[in-house]
Amino acid sequence: MKAVVYKGPREVAVENVDDPRIEHPLDAIIRITTSNICGSDLHPYEGRAPMDEGMVFGHENMGVVVEVGSGLNRISVGDRVSVPFNIACGTCRNCNRGYTSACLRANPSGNPGAGYGYPKMGPYWGGQAEFLRVPWADFNLLKLPEGNEWETDFTMLSDIFPTGYHGVEMSGLRPGETIAIFGAGPVGLMAAHSAVLRGASQVFVADKEPDRLALAESYGATPVSIADGDPVQAIVDATDGFGVDRGVEAVGFQAHDATGQEHPELALDNLVSVVRATGGIGIVGVYVPEDPGAADERAKQGRVSWDFGAAWEKGIAFGTGQCPVKRYNIELRDLIIRGTAHPGAIVSHELPLDQAPDAFAHFDARDDGWTKVLLHPEAA
């Protein structure tokens, strides 16, 4: 099959690799119809997270089941499905508690949590390819309506829509409260969409990219450009001097200021400043235990110096970590079907698999208009 293969920092290639096969009775093989390029893919792409040469990218996947193992009884050939980026066994202690993002059995390294085509998440190839093997398919796969309706919306169910929603959930947002989201990448935009769906009275989205801020406004949020001045002051002024009740950090360890300089603590510090005392912050931006490309020695060791003293003094609650997609994806699917949620509105490009190397380069450069890229292996 054709697949997007990691070759080294800022180098991917579309190559012919071995087709996946049924390895265990609970496996299924999916013919990929859409696989997305995620902002998290850029961490290994840029050499900021370790990835083995030859790994197939792609953890945001959907498609149609073409083969099933002998042990499956819920998933059948022909089912249209969304594939959560978490690979989970469904029976370990964490899975039974709903933390499919921290499965204790799926990752052979012994680390909690496994996923497709991503560093430290196990040996599982990703779905930026024609086919994908899904372990424990009865448990992991989400069935979708037949056909191709809502394709660009449903493809967000594997990661970024649930992840954005998870950030809002961890913040503790209640109807009528206010929230600030730092980062208007795909996850930040999905957090803004989710906050509106959950009844926030004001939603602020801070970023420096005009095209992303325009999308945030289209979802009903107030855009705040960090290129135009202090975003904390702008949000405080817009909330009658009080700040916001909740916050979502959707940037991660590669946060940049308006000039492009990297400051890994920047989004966290801004949120601690702008969230009111006893508020809450959900952190879904990626942080890593090691970052050889960081700007200072502490950050290279995964140690981010941020204003924890102010956070403690204000009594701010924090939630962190990867999203357990299965906790949310059924309800989010149904919001799409009923016409309430429209996560596919962020899509800027739909391309054939062969154009993936060029798409990675544009997306990595944050080129204007490259907000979300979908790859279609069957496209000409």
mmCIF file of C-alpha atoms in Angstrom:
data_model
loop_
_atom_site.group_PDB
_atom_site.id
_atom_site.type_symbol
_atom_site.label_atom_id
_atom_site.label_comp_id
_atom_site.label_asym_id
_atom_site.label_seq_id
_atom_site.Cartn_x
_atom_site.Cartn_y
_atom_site.Cartn_z
ATOM 1 C CA MET A 1 0.000 0.000 0.000
ATOM 2 C CA LYS A 2 0.961 3.662 -0.276
ATOM 3 C CA ALA A 3 1.764 5.389 2.995
ATOM 4 C CA VAL A 4 3.301 8.602 4.375
ATOM 5 C CA VAL A 5 6.612 7.482 5.894
ATOM 6 C CA TYR A 6 8.859 9.409 8.287
ATOM 7 C CA LYS A 7 12.395 9.738 6.892
ATOM 8 C CA GLY A 8 13.917 12.278 9.281
ATOM 9 C CA PRO A 9 13.380 15.861 10.492
ATOM 10 C CA ARG A 10 11.244 17.766 7.985
ATOM 11 C CA GLU A 11 11.319 14.850 5.558
ATOM 12 C CA VAL A 12 8.414 12.560 4.779
ATOM 13 C CA ALA A 13 7.827 10.484 1.665
ATOM 14 C CA VAL A 14 4.942 8.580 0.142
ATOM 15 C CA GLU A 15 6.232 5.044 -0.318
ATOM 16 C CA ASN A 16 4.979 1.534 -0.942
ATOM 17 C CA VAL A 17 5.007 -0.444 2.318
ATOM 18 C CA ASP A 18 3.616 -3.806 3.407
ATOM 19 C CA ASP A 19 -0.149 -4.053 3.681
ATOM 20 C CA PRO A 20 -1.436 -4.496 7.244
ATOM 21 C CA ARG A 21 -2.815 -7.918 8.140
ATOM 22 C CA ILE A 22 -4.911 -9.475 10.848
ATOM 23 C CA GLU A 23 -2.464 -10.336 13.644
ATOM 24 C CA HIS A 24 -4.924 -11.125 16.444
ATOM 25 C CA PRO A 25 -8.547 -12.320 16.515
ATOM 26 C CA LEU A 26 -9.744 -8.910 17.768
ATOM 27 C CA ASP A 27 -8.119 -6.949 14.903
ATOM 28 C CA ALA A 28 -9.851 -5.242 11.993
ATOM 29 C CA ILE A 29 -8.418 -3.803 8.779
ATOM 30 C CA ILE A 30 -9.759 -0.418 7.677
ATOM 31 C CA ARG A 31 -9.672 1.024 4.174
ATOM 32 C CA ILE A 32 -8.862 4.663 4.929
ATOM 33 C CA THR A 33 -11.149 7.252 3.344
ATOM 34 C CA THR A 34 -9.774 10.279 5.239
ATOM 35 C CA SER A 35 -6.694 10.783 7.407
ATOM 36 C CA ASN A 36 -5.753 14.198 8.758
ATOM 37 C CA ILE A 37 -2.456 15.947 9.353
ATOM 38 C CA CYS A 38 -2.477 16.935 13.021
ATOM 39 C CA GLY A 39 -0.535 19.712 14.698
ATOM 40 C CA SER A 40 0.945 17.030 16.947
ATOM 41 C CA ASP A 41 2.461 15.401 13.846
ATOM 42 C CA LEU A 42 4.681 18.456 13.550
ATOM 43 C CA HIS A 43 6.565 17.628 16.762
ATOM 44 C CA PRO A 44 8.285 14.557 15.269
ATOM 45 C CA TYR A 45 8.281 16.146 11.811
ATOM 46 C CA GLU A 46 10.386 19.018 13.169
ATOM 47 C CA GLY A 47 12.629 16.648 15.102
ATOM 48 C CA ARG A 48 11.289 17.846 18.454
ATOM 49 C CA ALA A 49 9.964 14.402 19.455
ATOM 50 C CA PRO A 50 11.764 11.108 18.724
ATOM 51 C CA MET A 51 10.376 8.966 15.912
ATOM 52 C CA ASP A 52 11.922 5.953 14.223
ATOM 53 C CA GLU A 53 12.638 6.255 10.535
ATOM 54 C CA GLY A 54 10.096 4.210 8.593
ATOM 55 C CA MET A 55 7.151 4.908 10.902
ATOM 56 C CA VAL A 56 3.883 5.620 9.053
ATOM 57 C CA PHE A 57 2.239 8.870 10.172
ATOM 58 C CA GLY A 58 -1.413 9.411 10.941
ATOM 59 C CA HIS A 59 -3.498 9.189 14.128
ATOM 60 C CA GLU A 60 -6.652 10.966 12.895
ATOM 61 C CA ASN A 61 -8.332 8.282 10.814
ATOM 62 C CA MET A 62 -11.654 7.088 9.467
ATOM 63 C CA GLY A 63 -12.725 4.638 6.813
ATOM 64 C CA VAL A 64 -14.543 1.402 6.005
ATOM 65 C CA VAL A 65 -13.890 -2.030 7.500
ATOM 66 C CA VAL A 66 -12.623 -4.490 4.891
ATOM 67 C CA GLU A 67 -11.490 -7.423 7.054
ATOM 68 C CA VAL A 68 -12.202 -8.611 10.593
ATOM 69 C CA GLY A 69 -10.580 -11.065 12.978
ATOM 70 C CA SER A 70 -12.337 -14.209 14.100
ATOM 71 C CA GLY A 71 -12.999 -12.848 17.595
ATOM 72 C CA LEU A 72 -15.069 -9.799 16.591
ATOM 73 C CA ASN A 73 -18.848 -9.801 16.975
ATOM 74 C CA ARG A 74 -19.831 -6.109 16.885
ATOM 75 C CA ILE A 75 -17.800 -4.720 13.990
ATOM 76 C CA SER A 76 -18.451 -6.140 10.514
ATOM 77 C CA VAL A 77 -17.008 -5.813 7.031
ATOM 78 C CA GLY A 78 -18.586 -2.776 5.361
ATOM 79 C CA ASP A 79 -19.002 -0.696 8.528
ATOM 80 C CA ARG A 80 -18.049 2.951 8.180
ATOM 81 C CA VAL A 81 -16.059 3.869 11.279
ATOM 82 C CA SER A 82 -14.128 6.549 13.122
ATOM 83 C CA VAL A 83 -10.847 5.365 14.660
ATOM 84 C CA PRO A 84 -9.995 7.027 18.014
ATOM 85 C CA PHE A 85 -6.333 7.935 18.193
ATOM 86 C CA ASN A 86 -6.125 6.083 21.525
ATOM 87 C CA ILE A 87 -5.487 2.347 21.200
ATOM 88 C CA ALA A 88 -7.110 0.720 24.211
ATOM 89 C CA CYS A 89 -7.689 -2.865 25.313
ATOM 90 C CA GLY A 90 -11.008 -2.116 27.011
ATOM 91 C CA THR A 91 -10.343 -4.369 30.005
ATOM 92 C CA CYS A 92 -7.409 -2.997 32.036
ATOM 93 C CA ARG A 93 -7.909 -0.914 35.167
ATOM 94 C CA ASN A 94 -7.575 2.426 33.366
ATOM 95 C CA CYS A 95 -9.834 1.447 30.473
ATOM 96 C CA ASN A 96 -12.495 0.265 32.914
ATOM 97 C CA ARG A 97 -12.343 3.680 34.584
ATOM 98 C CA GLY A 98 -12.805 5.431 31.227
ATOM 99 C CA TYR A 99 -9.166 6.439 30.756
ATOM 100 C CA THR A 100 -8.645 4.859 27.349
ATOM 101 C CA SER A 101 -5.850 7.385 26.806
ATOM 102 C CA ALA A 102 -3.801 5.563 29.468
ATOM 103 C CA CYS A 103 -4.412 1.905 28.607
ATOM 104 C CA LEU A 104 -2.045 -0.334 30.568
ATOM 105 C CA ARG A 105 -1.863 -3.152 28.014
ATOM 106 C CA ALA A 106 -1.683 -1.611 24.552
ATOM 107 C CA ASN A 107 1.846 -0.171 24.638
ATOM 108 C CA PRO A 108 4.551 -2.860 24.629
ATOM 109 C CA SER A 109 7.018 -0.385 26.168
ATOM 110 C CA GLY A 110 5.059 -0.471 29.402
ATOM 111 C CA ASN A 111 4.143 3.202 29.206
ATOM 112 C CA PRO A 112 0.443 3.917 29.766
ATOM 113 C CA GLY A 113 -1.278 4.879 26.546
ATOM 114 C CA ALA A 114 -0.860 3.854 22.913
ATOM 115 C CA GLY A 115 -1.701 5.360 19.550
ATOM 116 C CA TYR A 116 -1.121 5.244 15.815
ATOM 117 C CA GLY A 117 2.007 6.599 14.135
ATOM 118 C CA TYR A 118 3.299 8.667 17.023
ATOM 119 C CA PRO A 119 6.439 8.735 19.222
ATOM 120 C CA LYS A 120 6.435 6.553 22.359
ATOM 121 C CA MET A 121 2.908 5.348 21.621
ATOM 122 C CA GLY A 122 3.864 1.843 20.544
ATOM 123 C CA PRO A 123 4.791 0.196 17.252
ATOM 124 C CA TYR A 124 1.433 0.825 15.555
ATOM 125 C CA TRP A 125 1.595 2.307 12.071
ATOM 126 C CA GLY A 126 -0.633 5.279 11.371
ATOM 127 C CA GLY A 127 -3.405 5.772 8.873
ATOM 128 C CA GLN A 128 -1.923 8.274 6.414
ATOM 129 C CA ALA A 129 -2.032 5.258 4.170
ATOM 130 C CA GLU A 130 -4.449 3.193 2.154
ATOM 131 C CA PHE A 131 -5.146 0.718 4.979
ATOM 132 C CA LEU A 132 -4.838 0.540 8.777
ATOM 133 C CA ARG A 133 -4.834 -2.280 11.325
ATOM 134 C CA VAL A 134 -6.991 -1.544 14.376
ATOM 135 C CA PRO A 135 -6.414 -3.695 17.486
ATOM 136 C CA TRP A 136 -9.336 -4.514 19.834
ATOM 137 C CA ALA A 137 -11.612 -3.233 17.101
ATOM 138 C CA ASP A 138 -14.912 -4.132 18.763
ATOM 139 C CA PHE A 139 -14.003 -1.848 21.643
ATOM 140 C CA ASN A 140 -12.185 0.940 19.824
ATOM 141 C CA LEU A 141 -14.151 1.631 16.654
ATOM 142 C CA LEU A 142 -17.073 4.052 16.499
ATOM 143 C CA LYS A 143 -19.735 3.199 13.924
ATOM 144 C CA LEU A 144 -20.902 5.959 11.600
ATOM 145 C CA PRO A 145 -23.850 6.219 9.189
ATOM 146 C CA GLU A 146 -23.231 4.590 5.815
ATOM 147 C CA GLY A 147 -22.272 6.662 2.780
ATOM 148 C CA ASN A 148 -20.053 9.720 2.688
ATOM 149 C CA GLU A 149 -22.197 12.404 4.326
ATOM 150 C CA TRP A 150 -20.487 14.482 7.053
ATOM 151 C CA GLU A 151 -17.070 13.099 6.039
ATOM 152 C CA THR A 152 -15.161 16.292 6.893
ATOM 153 C CA ASP A 153 -17.012 16.565 10.204
ATOM 154 C CA PHE A 154 -16.715 12.919 11.225
ATOM 155 C CA THR A 155 -12.981 12.862 10.523
ATOM 156 C CA MET A 156 -12.529 15.272 13.450
ATOM 157 C CA LEU A 157 -13.947 12.672 15.859
ATOM 158 C CA SER A 158 -10.723 10.660 16.019
ATOM 159 C CA ASP A 159 -8.848 13.369 17.910
ATOM 160 C CA ILE A 160 -9.242 17.115 17.701
ATOM 161 C CA PHE A 161 -12.988 17.553 18.334
ATOM 162 C CA PRO A 162 -12.952 15.306 21.432
ATOM 163 C CA THR A 163 -9.620 16.802 22.504
ATOM 164 C CA GLY A 164 -10.946 20.360 22.303
ATOM 165 C CA TYR A 165 -14.046 19.269 24.179
ATOM 166 C CA HIS A 166 -11.871 17.524 26.770
ATOM 167 C CA GLY A 167 -9.958 20.736 27.395
ATOM 168 C CA VAL A 168 -13.208 22.560 28.110
ATOM 169 C CA GLU A 169 -14.437 19.693 30.298
ATOM 170 C CA MET A 170 -11.216 19.719 32.346
ATOM 171 C CA SER A 171 -11.521 23.467 32.817
ATOM 172 C CA GLY A 172 -14.809 22.870 34.636
ATOM 173 C CA LEU A 173 -16.860 25.200 32.428
ATOM 174 C CA ARG A 174 -20.512 25.571 33.400
ATOM 175 C CA PRO A 175 -23.267 27.255 31.353
ATOM 176 C CA GLY A 176 -23.058 31.031 31.566
ATOM 177 C CA GLU A 177 -19.381 31.139 32.522
ATOM 178 C CA THR A 178 -16.610 32.808 30.555
ATOM 179 C CA ILE A 179 -13.572 31.087 29.063
ATOM 180 C CA ALA A 180 -10.300 32.017 27.358
ATOM 181 C CA ILE A 181 -8.574 29.641 24.955
ATOM 182 C CA PHE A 182 -4.934 30.208 24.108
ATOM 183 C CA GLY A 183 -4.066 28.741 20.723
ATOM 184 C CA ALA A 184 -6.264 28.870 17.617
ATOM 185 C CA GLY A 185 -4.876 25.800 15.943
ATOM 186 C CA PRO A 186 -7.335 23.010 15.152
ATOM 187 C CA VAL A 187 -7.611 21.875 18.800
ATOM 188 C CA GLY A 188 -8.073 25.416 20.081
ATOM 189 C CA LEU A 189 -10.771 26.035 17.487
ATOM 190 C CA MET A 190 -12.524 22.843 18.552
ATOM 191 C CA ALA A 191 -12.294 23.991 22.165
ATOM 192 C CA ALA A 192 -13.954 27.266 21.159
ATOM 193 C CA HIS A 193 -16.693 25.389 19.294
ATOM 194 C CA SER A 194 -17.171 23.115 22.315
ATOM 195 C CA ALA A 195 -17.357 26.031 24.752
ATOM 196 C CA VAL A 196 -20.107 27.637 22.682
ATOM 197 C CA LEU A 197 -21.961 24.309 22.532
ATOM 198 C CA ARG A 198 -21.689 24.034 26.328
ATOM 199 C CA GLY A 199 -23.269 27.437 26.900
ATOM 200 C CA ALA A 200 -20.354 29.758 27.687
ATOM 201 C CA SER A 201 -21.451 33.381 27.879
ATOM 202 C CA GLN A 202 -18.148 34.662 26.452
ATOM 203 C CA VAL A 203 -15.444 32.743 24.592
ATOM 204 C CA PHE A 204 -12.083 34.373 23.858
ATOM 205 C CA VAL A 205 -9.471 32.829 21.560
ATOM 206 C CA ALA A 206 -5.928 34.218 21.576
ATOM 207 C CA ASP A 207 -3.452 33.608 18.743
ATOM 208 C CA LYS A 208 -1.284 35.564 16.319
ATOM 209 C CA GLU A 209 -2.451 34.045 13.005
ATOM 210 C CA PRO A 210 -5.247 36.088 11.326
ATOM 211 C CA ASP A 211 -6.701 33.158 9.364
ATOM 212 C CA ARG A 212 -7.109 31.079 12.528
ATOM 213 C CA LEU A 213 -8.589 33.976 14.467
ATOM 214 C CA ALA A 214 -11.133 34.485 11.679
ATOM 215 C CA LEU A 215 -12.206 30.857 12.080
ATOM 216 C CA ALA A 216 -12.544 31.344 15.834
ATOM 217 C CA GLU A 217 -14.853 34.286 15.210
ATOM 218 C CA SER A 218 -16.933 32.167 12.818
ATOM 219 C CA TYR A 219 -17.575 29.771 15.709
ATOM 220 C CA GLY A 220 -18.917 32.600 17.868
ATOM 221 C CA ALA A 221 -15.738 33.400 19.796
ATOM 222 C CA THR A 222 -14.083 36.770 20.318
ATOM 223 C CA PRO A 223 -10.656 36.762 18.603
ATOM 224 C CA VAL A 224 -7.726 38.243 20.512
ATOM 225 C CA SER A 225 -4.582 38.904 18.486
ATOM 226 C CA ILE A 226 -1.393 38.597 20.511
ATOM 227 C CA ALA A 227 0.279 40.579 17.733
ATOM 228 C CA ASP A 228 -1.787 43.637 18.709
ATOM 229 C CA GLY A 229 -0.782 43.833 22.357
ATOM 230 C CA ASP A 230 -1.166 42.077 25.702
ATOM 231 C CA PRO A 231 -3.893 39.434 25.333
ATOM 232 C CA VAL A 232 -4.433 39.240 29.095
ATOM 233 C CA GLN A 233 -5.250 42.935 29.313
ATOM 234 C CA ALA A 234 -7.518 42.723 26.278
ATOM 235 C CA ILE A 235 -9.521 39.894 27.862
ATOM 236 C CA VAL A 236 -9.650 41.581 31.277
ATOM 237 C CA ASP A 237 -10.956 44.758 29.648
ATOM 238 C CA ALA A 238 -13.630 42.765 27.788
ATOM 239 C CA THR A 239 -14.832 41.131 31.013
ATOM 240 C CA ASP A 240 -15.343 44.329 33.022
ATOM 241 C CA GLY A 241 -11.999 43.910 34.724
ATOM 242 C CA PHE A 242 -12.674 40.477 36.189
ATOM 243 C CA GLY A 243 -10.953 38.061 33.798
ATOM 244 C CA VAL A 244 -12.521 34.734 32.869
ATOM 245 C CA ASP A 245 -13.838 31.805 34.876
ATOM 246 C CA ARG A 246 -12.069 29.117 32.853
ATOM 247 C CA GLY A 247 -9.196 28.597 30.450
ATOM 248 C CA VAL A 248 -7.898 26.083 27.920
ATOM 249 C CA GLU A 249 -4.237 25.758 26.996
ATOM 250 C CA ALA A 250 -4.165 24.501 23.383
ATOM 251 C CA VAL A 251 -0.604 25.520 22.473
ATOM 252 C CA GLY A 252 1.874 23.287 24.296
ATOM 253 C CA PHE A 253 5.629 23.352 24.676
ATOM 254 C CA GLN A 254 6.284 25.240 21.434
ATOM 255 C CA ALA A 255 4.414 28.415 22.421
ATOM 256 C CA HIS A 256 5.626 31.526 20.574
ATOM 257 C CA ASP A 257 5.251 35.204 21.246
ATOM 258 C CA ALA A 258 4.127 37.680 18.592
ATOM 259 C CA THR A 259 7.648 37.965 17.191
ATOM 260 C CA GLY A 260 8.016 34.219 16.737
ATOM 261 C CA GLN A 261 10.306 33.692 19.744
ATOM 262 C CA GLU A 262 9.647 30.455 21.615
ATOM 263 C CA HIS A 263 8.617 30.574 25.281
ATOM 264 C CA PRO A 264 7.204 27.233 26.495
ATOM 265 C CA GLU A 265 5.664 28.818 29.587
ATOM 266 C CA LEU A 266 3.930 31.664 27.751
ATOM 267 C CA ALA A 267 0.420 30.261 27.333
ATOM 268 C CA LEU A 268 0.362 28.866 30.868
ATOM 269 C CA ASP A 269 1.442 32.181 32.393
ATOM 270 C CA ASN A 270 -1.131 34.113 30.390
ATOM 271 C CA LEU A 271 -3.888 31.781 31.503
ATOM 272 C CA VAL A 272 -2.858 31.948 35.154
ATOM 273 C CA SER A 273 -3.028 35.745 34.841
ATOM 274 C CA VAL A 274 -6.401 35.908 33.131
ATOM 275 C CA VAL A 275 -8.353 33.169 34.958
ATOM 276 C CA ARG A 276 -10.096 34.316 38.117
ATOM 277 C CA ALA A 277 -9.310 32.947 41.567
ATOM 278 C CA THR A 278 -10.827 29.457 42.106
ATOM 279 C CA GLY A 279 -11.242 29.026 38.347
ATOM 280 C CA GLY A 280 -10.016 26.119 36.261
ATOM 281 C CA ILE A 281 -7.671 25.451 33.341
ATOM 282 C CA GLY A 282 -7.665 22.446 31.003
ATOM 283 C CA ILE A 283 -4.282 21.763 29.393
ATOM 284 C CA VAL A 284 -4.492 19.820 26.127
ATOM 285 C CA GLY A 285 -1.448 21.380 24.449
ATOM 286 C CA VAL A 286 1.330 18.793 24.214
ATOM 287 C CA TYR A 287 4.244 18.873 26.665
ATOM 288 C CA VAL A 288 7.104 16.388 26.535
ATOM 289 C CA PRO A 289 9.566 15.028 29.122
ATOM 290 C CA GLU A 290 12.494 15.765 26.791
ATOM 291 C CA ASP A 291 12.900 18.394 24.084
ATOM 292 C CA PRO A 292 16.372 18.541 22.529
ATOM 293 C CA GLY A 293 15.353 21.492 20.361
ATOM 294 C CA ALA A 294 14.258 23.716 23.239
ATOM 295 C CA ALA A 295 15.609 27.224 23.692
ATOM 296 C CA ASP A 296 17.090 26.663 27.178
ATOM 297 C CA GLU A 297 18.629 23.804 29.141
ATOM 298 C CA ARG A 298 15.741 23.337 31.569
ATOM 299 C CA ALA A 299 13.208 23.101 28.763
ATOM 300 C CA LYS A 300 15.404 20.524 27.039
ATOM 301 C CA GLN A 301 14.788 18.357 30.102
ATOM 302 C CA GLY A 302 11.035 18.947 29.920
ATOM 303 C CA ARG A 303 11.155 21.415 32.829
ATOM 304 C CA VAL A 304 8.967 24.415 32.015
ATOM 305 C CA SER A 305 9.316 27.367 34.398
ATOM 306 C CA TRP A 306 5.885 28.923 34.831
ATOM 307 C CA ASP A 307 4.082 30.962 37.454
ATOM 308 C CA PHE A 308 2.926 28.148 39.722
ATOM 309 C CA GLY A 309 3.048 30.448 42.750
ATOM 310 C CA ALA A 310 0.328 32.702 41.340
ATOM 311 C CA ALA A 311 -1.709 29.652 40.304
ATOM 312 C CA TRP A 312 -1.497 28.245 43.820
ATOM 313 C CA GLU A 313 -2.349 31.565 45.409
ATOM 314 C CA LYS A 314 -5.426 31.899 43.204
ATOM 315 C CA GLY A 315 -6.555 28.324 43.907
ATOM 316 C CA ILE A 316 -6.791 27.458 40.215
ATOM 317 C CA ALA A 317 -7.637 23.841 39.401
ATOM 318 C CA PHE A 318 -5.816 22.114 36.549
ATOM 319 C CA GLY A 319 -6.567 19.148 34.321
ATOM 320 C CA THR A 320 -3.943 17.756 31.972
ATOM 321 C CA GLY A 321 -3.178 14.909 29.610
ATOM 322 C CA GLN A 322 -4.325 13.238 26.437
ATOM 323 C CA CYS A 323 -8.005 12.998 25.681
ATOM 324 C CA PRO A 324 -9.796 9.658 26.224
ATOM 325 C CA VAL A 325 -11.656 9.936 22.924
ATOM 326 C CA LYS A 326 -14.265 7.255 23.647
ATOM 327 C CA ARG A 327 -15.535 9.291 26.600
ATOM 328 C CA TYR A 328 -16.976 11.844 24.156
ATOM 329 C CA ASN A 329 -17.099 10.598 20.572
ATOM 330 C CA ILE A 330 -20.599 9.053 20.546
ATOM 331 C CA GLU A 331 -22.273 12.256 21.725
ATOM 332 C CA LEU A 332 -20.134 14.455 19.493
ATOM 333 C CA ARG A 333 -20.987 12.242 16.517
ATOM 334 C CA ASP A 334 -24.667 12.742 17.267
ATOM 335 C CA LEU A 335 -24.264 16.519 17.568
ATOM 336 C CA ILE A 336 -22.874 16.428 14.020
ATOM 337 C CA ILE A 337 -25.687 14.247 12.697
ATOM 338 C CA ARG A 338 -28.348 16.506 14.248
ATOM 339 C CA GLY A 339 -26.772 19.608 12.728
ATOM 340 C CA THR A 340 -25.640 21.202 15.994
ATOM 341 C CA ALA A 341 -21.873 20.750 15.653
ATOM 342 C CA HIS A 342 -19.809 21.645 12.578
ATOM 343 C CA PRO A 343 -16.171 20.759 13.270
ATOM 344 C CA GLY A 344 -15.397 20.351 9.563
ATOM 345 C CA ALA A 345 -15.678 24.113 9.050
ATOM 346 C CA ILE A 346 -11.954 24.442 9.851
ATOM 347 C CA VAL A 347 -10.872 22.328 6.856
ATOM 348 C CA SER A 348 -8.761 24.307 4.410
ATOM 349 C CA HIS A 349 -7.354 21.583 2.125
ATOM 350 C CA GLU A 350 -8.416 18.127 0.953
ATOM 351 C CA LEU A 351 -5.584 16.448 -0.920
ATOM 352 C CA PRO A 352 -4.558 13.077 -2.324
ATOM 353 C CA LEU A 353 -2.001 11.110 -0.341
ATOM 354 C CA ASP A 354 0.745 11.833 -2.877
ATOM 355 C CA GLN A 355 0.683 15.514 -1.918
ATOM 356 C CA ALA A 356 1.358 14.838 1.766
ATOM 357 C CA PRO A 357 5.034 15.950 1.760
ATOM 358 C CA ASP A 358 4.134 19.353 0.339
ATOM 359 C CA ALA A 359 1.166 19.640 2.714
ATOM 360 C CA PHE A 360 3.378 18.906 5.731
ATOM 361 C CA ALA A 361 5.742 21.689 4.672
ATOM 362 C CA HIS A 362 2.960 24.263 4.262
ATOM 363 C CA PHE A 363 1.249 23.293 7.512
ATOM 364 C CA ASP A 364 4.534 23.342 9.421
ATOM 365 C CA ALA A 365 5.339 26.821 8.079
ATOM 366 C CA ARG A 366 1.908 28.054 9.276
ATOM 367 C CA ASP A 367 1.358 29.392 5.772
ATOM 368 C CA ASP A 368 -1.715 31.564 5.493
ATOM 369 C CA GLY A 369 -4.857 29.550 4.864
ATOM 370 C CA TRP A 370 -3.376 26.165 5.825
ATOM 371 C CA THR A 371 -5.544 25.549 8.879
ATOM 372 C CA LYS A 372 -6.489 21.869 8.561
ATOM 373 C CA VAL A 373 -5.385 19.356 5.933
ATOM 374 C CA LEU A 374 -7.246 16.157 5.080
ATOM 375 C CA LEU A 375 -5.639 13.379 3.043
ATOM 376 C CA HIS A 376 -7.708 11.039 0.873
ATOM 377 C CA PRO A 377 -5.787 7.905 -0.161
ATOM 378 C CA GLU A 378 -8.343 7.062 -2.857
ATOM 379 C CA ALA A 379 -8.137 10.466 -4.534
ATOM 380 C CA ALA A 380 -6.516 10.614 -7.955
#
